[in-house]
């Protein structure tokens, strides 16, 4: 399975600011995914990021709020822009085991917005 | 959009008792996956079911996929304290081309009293 790291592991931010979360994988992968998980809740897909194309956002999530970069096959970033307390959550990236639909998750970034 | 319901939300058992969580989708699924998330951890892939009526076993865990490919269950025999965590089902639905999406259920939090 892929080894996935995320930075930062946690952060406390002021409302109105932006935070960029990094996701690094130890092998080349085609599809990367970004999820949000409220504490004690389920996972909600934010967007799918394929290298070389624009990210595909799910309903309720927009590029202006959650811009994503995917510069190569091992790295992606998610920016949470103009943050409000409602953005406090755990943000997880995941990658797919090739041609399987199985996903491997990073350790997550715990974001608190004050 | 697709919805995946999961029950129960919580289950507390005595060590040695059995445990079952149920998952039901509003639409027919391509595949269904199960993940386990330990407290403070990230989701870890357990298994994927693909065929109608499929049953798979992993030691004390038994996974079933319904005949109509709209429901699934996870049964743990003789629970141990190491089984503690939240179990999520995730329905796989296909988008255009090679795109697909996981829709997670709300999860079942299992606690085990030693």
mmCIF file of N, CA and C in Angstrom, chain B residues 63-101:
data_model
loop_
_atom_site.group_PDB
_atom_site.id
_atom_site.type_symbol
_atom_site.label_atom_id
_atom_site.label_comp_id
_atom_site.label_asym_id
_atom_site.label_seq_id
_atom_site.Cartn_x
_atom_site.Cartn_y
_atom_site.Cartn_z
ATOM 1 N N UNK B 63 -18.212 -10.283 5.581
ATOM 2 C CA UNK B 63 -18.797 -9.205 4.800
ATOM 3 C C UNK B 63 -19.740 -9.816 3.778
ATOM 4 N N UNK B 64 -20.917 -9.167 3.629
ATOM 5 C CA UNK B 64 -21.878 -9.642 2.650
ATOM 6 C C UNK B 64 -22.335 -8.485 1.775
ATOM 7 N N UNK B 65 -22.611 -8.787 0.509
ATOM 8 C CA UNK B 65 -23.155 -7.830 -0.452
ATOM 9 C C UNK B 65 -24.487 -8.396 -0.921
ATOM 10 N N UNK B 66 -25.531 -7.607 -0.842
ATOM 11 C CA UNK B 66 -26.864 -8.076 -1.162
ATOM 12 C C UNK B 66 -27.037 -8.458 -2.623
ATOM 13 N N UNK B 67 -28.090 -9.257 -2.850
ATOM 14 C CA UNK B 67 -28.357 -9.733 -4.206
ATOM 15 C C UNK B 67 -28.638 -8.588 -5.171
ATOM 16 N N UNK B 68 -29.307 -7.555 -4.674
ATOM 17 C CA UNK B 68 -29.638 -6.406 -5.513
ATOM 18 C C UNK B 68 -28.514 -5.375 -5.557
ATOM 19 N N UNK B 69 -27.424 -5.644 -4.873
ATOM 20 C CA UNK B 69 -26.266 -4.731 -4.815
ATOM 21 C C UNK B 69 -26.669 -3.362 -4.277
ATOM 22 N N UNK B 70 -27.569 -3.369 -3.299
ATOM 23 C CA UNK B 70 -27.973 -2.115 -2.664
ATOM 24 C C UNK B 70 -27.735 -2.147 -1.152
ATOM 25 N N UNK B 71 -27.389 -3.307 -0.618
ATOM 26 C CA UNK B 71 -27.134 -3.363 0.807
ATOM 27 C C UNK B 71 -25.971 -4.288 1.111
ATOM 28 N N UNK B 72 -25.438 -4.090 2.301
ATOM 29 C CA UNK B 72 -24.270 -4.848 2.715
ATOM 30 C C UNK B 72 -24.238 -4.921 4.230
ATOM 31 N N UNK B 73 -23.492 -5.880 4.745
ATOM 32 C CA UNK B 73 -23.336 -5.996 6.187
ATOM 33 C C UNK B 73 -21.925 -6.445 6.532
ATOM 34 N N UNK B 74 -21.539 -6.082 7.738
ATOM 35 C CA UNK B 74 -20.268 -6.529 8.314
ATOM 36 C C UNK B 74 -20.578 -7.157 9.659
ATOM 37 N N UNK B 75 -20.166 -8.376 9.842
ATOM 38 C CA UNK B 75 -20.411 -9.104 11.084
ATOM 39 C C UNK B 75 -19.076 -9.488 11.697
ATOM 40 N N UNK B 76 -18.918 -9.167 12.974
ATOM 41 C CA UNK B 76 -17.721 -9.569 13.706
ATOM 42 C C UNK B 76 -18.120 -10.612 14.743
ATOM 43 N N UNK B 77 -17.488 -11.745 14.706
ATOM 44 C CA UNK B 77 -17.745 -12.819 15.670
ATOM 45 C C UNK B 77 -16.797 -12.669 16.863
ATOM 46 N N UNK B 78 -17.353 -12.817 18.044
ATOM 47 C CA UNK B 78 -16.538 -12.817 19.266
ATOM 48 C C UNK B 78 -15.612 -11.615 19.325
ATOM 49 N N UNK B 79 -16.202 -10.444 19.500
ATOM 50 C CA UNK B 79 -15.430 -9.198 19.472
ATOM 51 C C UNK B 79 -14.299 -9.200 20.488
ATOM 52 N N UNK B 80 -13.251 -8.457 20.124
ATOM 53 C CA UNK B 80 -12.099 -8.250 21.001
ATOM 54 C C UNK B 80 -11.897 -6.746 21.161
ATOM 55 N N UNK B 81 -11.137 -6.357 22.160
ATOM 56 C CA UNK B 81 -10.929 -4.917 22.386
ATOM 57 C C UNK B 81 -10.219 -4.266 21.210
ATOM 58 N N UNK B 82 -9.484 -5.036 20.447
ATOM 59 C CA UNK B 82 -8.812 -4.494 19.259
ATOM 60 C C UNK B 82 -9.780 -4.153 18.130
ATOM 61 N N UNK B 83 -11.037 -4.577 18.261
ATOM 62 C CA UNK B 83 -12.035 -4.263 17.231
ATOM 63 C C UNK B 83 -12.630 -2.868 17.406
ATOM 64 N N UNK B 84 -12.297 -2.203 18.493
ATOM 65 C CA UNK B 84 -12.856 -0.873 18.766
ATOM 66 C C UNK B 84 -12.534 0.089 17.624
ATOM 67 N N UNK B 85 -13.534 0.859 17.221
ATOM 68 C CA UNK B 85 -13.352 1.850 16.169
ATOM 69 C C UNK B 85 -14.664 2.107 15.471
ATOM 70 N N UNK B 86 -14.598 2.947 14.448
ATOM 71 C CA UNK B 86 -15.770 3.237 13.632
ATOM 72 C C UNK B 86 -15.639 2.498 12.320
ATOM 73 N N UNK B 87 -16.681 1.777 11.964
ATOM 74 C CA UNK B 87 -16.709 1.014 10.719
ATOM 75 C C UNK B 87 -17.598 1.749 9.718
ATOM 76 N N UNK B 88 -17.010 2.064 8.591
ATOM 77 C CA UNK B 88 -17.723 2.769 7.528
ATOM 78 C C UNK B 88 -17.917 1.857 6.331
ATOM 79 N N UNK B 89 -19.110 1.903 5.761
ATOM 80 C CA UNK B 89 -19.272 1.349 4.428
ATOM 81 C C UNK B 89 -19.172 2.501 3.435
ATOM 82 N N UNK B 90 -18.784 2.182 2.223
ATOM 83 C CA UNK B 90 -18.658 3.202 1.182
ATOM 84 C C UNK B 90 -19.113 2.598 -0.133
ATOM 85 N N UNK B 91 -20.114 3.212 -0.722
ATOM 86 C CA UNK B 91 -20.617 2.736 -1.988
ATOM 87 C C UNK B 91 -19.834 3.339 -3.136
ATOM 88 N N UNK B 92 -19.512 2.514 -4.107
ATOM 89 C CA UNK B 92 -18.784 2.970 -5.286
ATOM 90 C C UNK B 92 -19.788 3.216 -6.405
ATOM 91 N N UNK B 93 -19.816 4.429 -6.908
ATOM 92 C CA UNK B 93 -20.688 4.747 -8.037
ATOM 93 C C UNK B 93 -19.828 5.321 -9.151
ATOM 94 N N UNK B 94 -20.157 4.946 -10.375
ATOM 95 C CA UNK B 94 -19.326 5.327 -11.507
ATOM 96 C C UNK B 94 -19.778 6.656 -12.084
ATOM 97 N N UNK B 95 -18.776 7.471 -12.449
ATOM 98 C CA UNK B 95 -19.066 8.722 -13.149
ATOM 99 C C UNK B 95 -18.746 8.550 -14.619
ATOM 100 N N UNK B 96 -18.371 9.600 -15.276
ATOM 101 C CA UNK B 96 -18.012 9.517 -16.687
ATOM 102 C C UNK B 96 -16.579 9.060 -16.865
ATOM 103 N N UNK B 97 -16.311 8.291 -17.904
ATOM 104 C CA UNK B 97 -14.959 7.818 -18.160
ATOM 105 C C UNK B 97 -14.445 6.953 -17.036
ATOM 106 N N UNK B 98 -13.262 7.279 -16.525
ATOM 107 C CA UNK B 98 -12.671 6.493 -15.445
ATOM 108 C C UNK B 98 -13.002 7.076 -14.078
ATOM 109 N N UNK B 99 -13.802 8.131 -14.035
ATOM 110 C CA UNK B 99 -14.130 8.743 -12.755
ATOM 111 C C UNK B 99 -15.110 7.893 -11.970
ATOM 112 N N UNK B 100 -14.943 7.908 -10.694
ATOM 113 C CA UNK B 100 -15.870 7.240 -9.800
ATOM 114 C C UNK B 100 -15.866 8.002 -8.485
ATOM 115 N N UNK B 101 -16.765 7.610 -7.590
ATOM 116 C CA UNK B 101 -16.902 8.311 -6.328
ATOM 117 C C UNK B 101 -17.257 7.327 -5.239
#
